[in-house]
Short mmCIF file of C-alpha atoms and ligand atoms in Angstrom, two decimals:
data_model
loop_
_atom_site.label_atom_id
_atom_site.label_comp_id
_atom_site.label_asym_id
_atom_site.label_seq_id
_atom_site.Cartn_x
_atom_site.Cartn_y
_atom_site.Cartn_z
CA MET M 1 -1.56 -15.76 12.60
CA ALA M 2 -2.11 -14.10 16.16
CA GLN M 3 -3.58 -10.46 16.75
CA TYR M 4 -1.06 -7.37 16.88
CA PRO M 5 -1.67 -4.91 19.68
CA ILE M 6 -1.86 -1.66 18.30
CA THR M 7 -2.80 1.25 20.96
CA GLU M 8 -4.64 4.19 21.24
CA GLU M 9 -1.49 6.61 21.07
CA GLN M 10 -0.60 4.68 17.90
CA VAL M 11 -3.92 5.47 16.16
CA ARG M 12 -3.35 8.77 17.14
CA PHE M 13 -0.12 9.01 15.63
CA TYR M 14 -1.58 7.96 12.31
CA GLU M 15 -4.36 10.27 12.53
CA GLU M 16 -2.06 13.33 13.39
CA ASN M 17 0.84 12.28 11.05
CA GLY M 18 -0.90 9.82 8.11
CA TYR M 19 1.35 6.94 8.24
CA ILE M 20 3.14 4.72 11.15
CA GLN M 21 5.74 2.31 11.12
CA LEU M 22 4.87 -0.96 13.19
CA HIS M 23 8.11 -3.56 13.73
CA GLN M 24 7.73 -7.13 13.89
CA VAL M 25 4.36 -7.38 12.62
CA LEU M 26 5.20 -11.01 10.86
CA LEU M 27 7.62 -13.73 12.60
CA PRO M 28 10.45 -14.59 10.62
CA ALA M 29 8.79 -18.05 9.84
CA GLU M 30 5.61 -15.75 8.32
CA VAL M 31 8.06 -13.51 6.36
CA GLU M 32 9.98 -16.43 4.87
CA TRP M 33 6.38 -18.27 4.11
CA LEU M 34 5.12 -15.39 2.41
CA ARG M 35 8.57 -13.99 0.52
CA GLY M 36 8.58 -17.66 -1.14
CA HIS M 37 5.27 -17.05 -2.67
CA VAL M 38 6.06 -13.81 -3.83
CA ASP M 39 8.90 -15.13 -5.42
CA ARG M 40 7.12 -17.84 -7.04
CA ALA M 41 4.82 -14.96 -8.82
CA ILE M 42 7.84 -13.13 -9.97
CA GLU M 43 9.10 -16.28 -11.37
CA ASP M 44 5.89 -17.08 -13.45
CA VAL M 45 5.53 -13.16 -14.03
CA LYS M 46 8.92 -13.98 -16.16
CA THR M 47 8.48 -17.55 -17.33
CA GLN M 48 4.97 -17.47 -18.82
CA LYS M 49 5.55 -13.53 -19.78
CA LEU M 50 2.48 -12.74 -17.82
CA ASN M 51 1.56 -9.13 -17.24
CA LEU M 52 -0.39 -8.51 -13.55
CA GLY M 53 0.71 -4.63 -13.32
CA PRO M 54 -0.40 -1.99 -15.15
CA ARG M 55 2.18 -0.91 -16.91
CA THR M 56 5.22 -2.47 -18.92
CA ASP M 57 7.17 0.43 -20.41
CA GLU M 58 10.93 0.82 -19.17
CA GLY M 59 10.31 3.82 -17.50
CA TYR M 60 8.12 2.59 -14.74
CA THR M 61 10.08 -0.74 -14.74
CA LYS M 62 12.95 0.72 -13.78
CA VAL M 63 10.82 2.08 -10.39
CA PHE M 64 9.99 -1.19 -9.59
CA LEU M 65 8.09 -4.64 -10.80
CA GLN M 66 4.53 -4.22 -10.35
CA LEU M 67 2.45 -7.46 -9.60
CA VAL M 68 -1.26 -6.59 -9.00
CA ASN M 69 -4.22 -8.63 -6.72
CA ILE M 70 -2.03 -11.74 -6.82
CA TRP M 71 -4.39 -12.94 -4.00
CA GLU M 72 -6.75 -14.15 -7.09
CA ARG M 73 -3.98 -16.28 -8.64
CA TYR M 74 -2.36 -17.72 -5.76
CA PRO M 75 -3.65 -19.35 -2.67
CA ALA M 76 -1.13 -18.80 -0.44
CA ILE M 77 -1.07 -14.37 -1.18
CA GLU M 78 -4.73 -14.94 -0.64
CA GLU M 79 -4.05 -16.40 2.82
CA TYR M 80 -1.79 -13.52 3.88
CA VAL M 81 -4.20 -10.87 2.29
CA HIS M 82 -7.30 -11.99 3.80
CA ASN M 83 -5.90 -12.65 6.97
CA ALA M 84 -7.31 -10.29 10.24
CA LYS M 85 -3.93 -9.68 11.60
CA ILE M 86 -2.85 -7.07 8.88
CA GLY M 87 -6.67 -6.36 8.20
CA GLU M 88 -7.69 -5.48 12.39
CA ILE M 89 -4.41 -3.35 12.40
CA ALA M 90 -6.20 -1.32 9.00
CA ARG M 91 -9.53 -1.54 10.97
CA ARG M 92 -7.71 0.08 14.26
CA LEU M 93 -6.34 3.01 12.28
CA THR M 94 -9.18 4.22 10.60
CA ARG M 95 -11.48 4.10 13.76
CA SER M 96 -13.71 1.88 11.09
CA LYS M 97 -16.62 -0.58 11.65
CA PHE M 98 -14.83 -2.84 9.14
CA VAL M 99 -12.24 -2.60 6.09
CA ARG M 100 -12.47 -4.49 2.70
CA LEU M 101 -9.70 -5.24 0.54
CA TRP M 102 -9.14 -2.84 -2.46
CA HIS M 103 -6.07 -4.88 -3.92
CA ASP M 104 -2.48 -6.13 -2.87
CA GLN M 105 0.58 -5.53 -4.79
CA ALA M 106 4.30 -6.96 -4.88
CA LEU M 107 6.65 -3.98 -5.75
CA ILE M 108 9.74 -5.28 -6.77
CA LYS M 109 12.57 -2.69 -7.10
CA TYR M 110 15.54 -4.12 -8.63
CA PRO M 111 19.16 -3.13 -8.34
CA ARG M 112 21.01 -1.77 -11.64
CA ASP M 113 19.47 1.32 -13.25
CA SER M 114 17.31 1.75 -10.78
CA LYS M 115 14.82 4.50 -10.64
CA ALA M 116 13.24 6.44 -7.35
CA THR M 117 9.37 6.04 -6.76
CA ALA M 118 8.86 9.85 -7.35
CA TRP M 119 6.48 11.89 -4.49
CA HIS M 120 3.06 11.00 -4.97
CA GLN M 121 -0.55 10.09 -3.26
CA ASP M 122 -1.81 7.30 -4.19
CA THR M 123 -5.44 8.02 -3.77
CA VAL M 124 -5.25 9.96 -7.03
CA TYR M 125 -4.93 6.77 -9.27
CA TRP M 126 -7.99 4.99 -7.31
CA PRO M 127 -11.37 5.41 -7.85
CA MET M 128 -12.53 6.49 -4.82
CA ASN M 129 -15.02 9.37 -3.69
CA GLU M 130 -13.14 9.30 -0.11
CA GLY M 131 -9.50 9.47 0.88
CA GLY M 132 -9.50 7.13 3.33
CA GLY M 133 -8.25 4.02 1.82
CA LEU M 134 -4.91 2.78 3.51
CA SER M 135 -1.90 0.74 2.40
CA CYS M 136 -0.14 -2.02 4.59
CA TRP M 137 3.97 -1.94 3.12
CA MET M 138 5.37 -5.05 4.54
CA ALA M 139 9.01 -5.60 3.88
CA LEU M 140 9.79 -8.90 2.78
CA ASP M 141 13.59 -7.62 2.30
CA ASP M 142 15.50 -5.53 5.34
CA VAL M 143 15.01 -2.26 4.03
CA THR M 144 17.22 0.70 3.83
CA VAL M 145 17.86 4.00 2.48
CA ASP M 146 20.06 2.44 -0.30
CA ASN M 147 17.58 -0.40 -1.43
CA GLY M 148 14.70 1.62 -1.73
CA CYS M 149 13.00 2.07 1.94
CA MET M 150 9.21 4.14 2.24
CA TRP M 151 9.70 8.02 3.18
CA PHE M 152 6.42 9.84 4.27
CA ILE M 153 6.09 13.67 4.73
CA PRO M 154 4.14 13.85 8.10
CA GLY M 155 0.78 15.15 7.81
CA SER M 156 0.67 15.38 3.72
CA TYR M 157 -2.55 14.06 4.08
CA LYS M 158 -4.76 16.85 5.05
CA LEU M 159 -3.75 18.73 1.94
CA GLY M 160 -5.96 16.79 0.19
CA ALA M 161 -5.70 15.66 -3.23
CA LEU M 162 -2.95 17.08 -5.78
CA GLU M 163 -1.62 16.44 -8.97
CA SER M 164 -1.29 12.99 -10.11
CA VAL M 165 2.27 12.45 -10.82
CA ASP M 166 3.39 9.89 -13.85
CA LEU M 167 5.62 7.37 -11.82
CA GLY M 168 7.39 6.16 -15.02
CA ASN M 169 8.23 9.62 -16.23
CA ALA M 170 8.74 11.56 -13.43
CA THR M 171 12.12 13.69 -13.62
CA ASP M 172 11.98 16.12 -10.59
CA ASP M 173 10.19 16.57 -7.54
CA SER M 174 7.94 19.20 -8.59
CA ILE M 175 5.02 18.30 -6.88
CA LEU M 176 7.07 19.29 -3.58
CA ALA M 177 7.65 22.52 -4.75
CA ALA M 178 4.04 23.33 -5.42
CA LEU M 179 3.27 22.80 -1.76
CA PRO M 180 2.57 25.56 0.69
CA GLU M 181 5.16 26.44 2.94
CA ALA M 182 4.33 25.15 6.21
CA TYR M 183 4.48 21.45 4.23
CA ARG M 184 7.99 22.21 2.60
CA ALA M 185 9.26 22.72 5.28
CA ARG M 186 8.31 19.35 6.89
CA LYS M 187 11.63 16.90 7.03
CA PRO M 188 10.61 13.41 5.13
CA VAL M 189 11.16 11.05 7.49
CA PRO M 190 12.74 7.58 6.23
CA MET M 191 11.28 4.12 6.93
CA PRO M 192 14.24 1.68 7.16
CA MET M 193 13.30 -1.57 8.75
CA LYS M 194 13.74 -5.13 8.79
CA ALA M 195 11.52 -7.99 6.90
CA GLY M 196 8.44 -8.69 8.58
CA SER M 197 8.36 -5.12 9.88
CA CYS M 198 5.84 -2.55 8.12
CA THR M 199 4.41 0.78 7.63
CA PHE M 200 0.45 1.63 7.10
CA HIS M 201 -0.14 5.22 5.12
CA ASN M 202 -2.98 6.87 3.88
CA GLY M 203 -3.40 7.25 0.57
CA LEU M 204 -2.95 11.02 0.65
CA THR M 205 -0.11 11.31 2.19
CA LEU M 206 3.32 11.75 0.25
CA HIS M 207 5.44 9.33 -0.26
CA TYR M 208 8.41 8.07 -2.12
CA ALA M 209 11.15 5.36 -2.03
CA GLY M 210 14.80 5.81 -3.31
CA PRO M 211 16.34 3.94 -6.35
CA ASN M 212 17.95 0.71 -5.39
CA ILE M 213 21.34 1.13 -5.26
CA THR M 214 22.56 -2.02 -3.46
CA GLU M 215 23.00 -5.25 -5.51
CA LYS M 216 20.03 -7.34 -4.29
CA PRO M 217 15.95 -6.81 -5.12
CA ARG M 218 14.10 -4.82 -2.62
CA ARG M 219 10.65 -6.81 -2.29
CA ALA M 220 7.57 -5.23 -0.45
CA MET M 221 4.08 -6.76 -0.49
CA VAL M 222 1.64 -4.29 0.02
CA THR M 223 -1.96 -4.68 1.10
CA ILE M 224 -4.64 -1.69 0.42
CA PHE M 225 -7.73 -1.41 2.37
CA MET M 226 -10.91 0.39 2.50
CA PRO M 227 -12.75 1.68 5.31
CA ALA M 228 -16.87 1.08 5.45
CA GLY M 229 -18.70 3.30 3.40
CA THR M 230 -15.80 3.73 1.06
CA THR M 231 -18.20 4.41 -2.25
CA TYR M 232 -17.05 4.26 -5.90
CA LYS M 233 -15.96 6.96 -8.53
CA LYS M 234 -15.39 6.39 -12.32
CA HIS M 235 -11.75 6.45 -12.66
CA PRO M 236 -9.74 4.15 -14.94
CA HIS M 237 -7.84 1.36 -12.88
CA LEU M 238 -6.68 -2.24 -13.22
CA VAL M 239 -9.05 -3.57 -10.26
CA GLY M 240 -11.89 -0.64 -10.34
CA ASP M 241 -12.32 -1.33 -13.83
CA ARG M 242 -13.66 -5.08 -13.17
CA ALA M 243 -15.44 -3.78 -9.82
CA ASN M 244 -19.05 -3.46 -12.01
CA LEU M 245 -20.23 -0.54 -9.34
CA SER M 246 -21.81 2.29 -10.53
CA PRO M 247 -20.77 5.66 -9.37
CA GLY M 248 -21.43 6.63 -5.83
CA GLU M 249 -22.20 2.72 -4.65
CA GLU M 250 -20.34 1.90 -1.97
CA PHE M 251 -17.73 -0.78 -2.64
CA HIS M 252 -18.84 -4.62 -2.16
CA GLY M 253 -18.51 -7.88 -3.75
CA PRO M 254 -16.30 -10.56 -4.13
CA LEU M 255 -13.53 -8.41 -5.16
CA PHE M 256 -13.38 -6.78 -2.14
CA PRO M 257 -14.14 -8.79 0.21
CA VAL M 258 -14.14 -7.51 3.89
CA ILE M 259 -11.23 -8.48 6.01
CA ALA M 260 -11.89 -7.31 9.70
CA ARG M 261 -14.76 -6.35 11.47
CA GLU M 262 -15.51 -5.03 14.69
O1 AKG S 1 7.23 0.67 -3.33
C1 AKG S 1 7.84 1.75 -3.24
O2 AKG S 1 8.93 1.89 -4.02
C2 AKG S 1 6.45 3.03 -3.65
C3 AKG S 1 5.60 2.27 -2.81
C4 AKG S 1 4.15 3.08 -3.17
O3 AKG S 1 4.29 3.93 -3.37
C5 AKG S 1 3.08 2.66 -2.36
O4 AKG S 1 2.81 1.09 -1.71
O5 AKG S 1 1.68 3.36 -2.59
#
């Protein structure tokens, strides 16, 4: 996959807002290829009754079907997740010497009886002492407000870690109501985009996705990166529990490969 150029202005936008939208990062053929392999994983989960996510309760699966670290199981997904095109963008945005993979996740928001992904931050679920981790949310379908595109509150990462939200049982947006006035006044920004375009967001940036009120599933492939110097904090997590690291130790090892370096 060829490099995707990132300008200094884009890095500054990310630093100011804690997210950025990038168009046509994958070519149509690359999207089709990736979508095909994600579909295969979804099919395997259904036919083989695999459990690849953190939760299977109804409240959570109405938000989305979440398949975590499928790169370990599917060589094509490994190829995608390890490709320096996406990793290099994450490295540039964080001005880091290198970035490691934290984990991947396919997120499928099914139509009908679909629930919103409540406003939340990611970092509060991660076993990390630092806050620089960031996600690449790659649209595998054209995404709109109606099928559950991402929304961000600009600059909200500057608030630091807030309360963690139970995504399966969240019934309101109380996390927003509790924000300082200056942030409550900020307009959330929706991120509609074509398949093959993506957003990157800092793990502390408040984000949301509405319910899918269309007739088709909304598929996204997320790759999460950690900048150099990210250290392990003891905190229960599907992937982190396999890290075999001591609190305070810098992430390393085959579960967290370096994806791009200076
Ligand atoms: O895809 C969604 O519905 C939400 C995604 C999300 O919360 C994330 O990628 O951090």
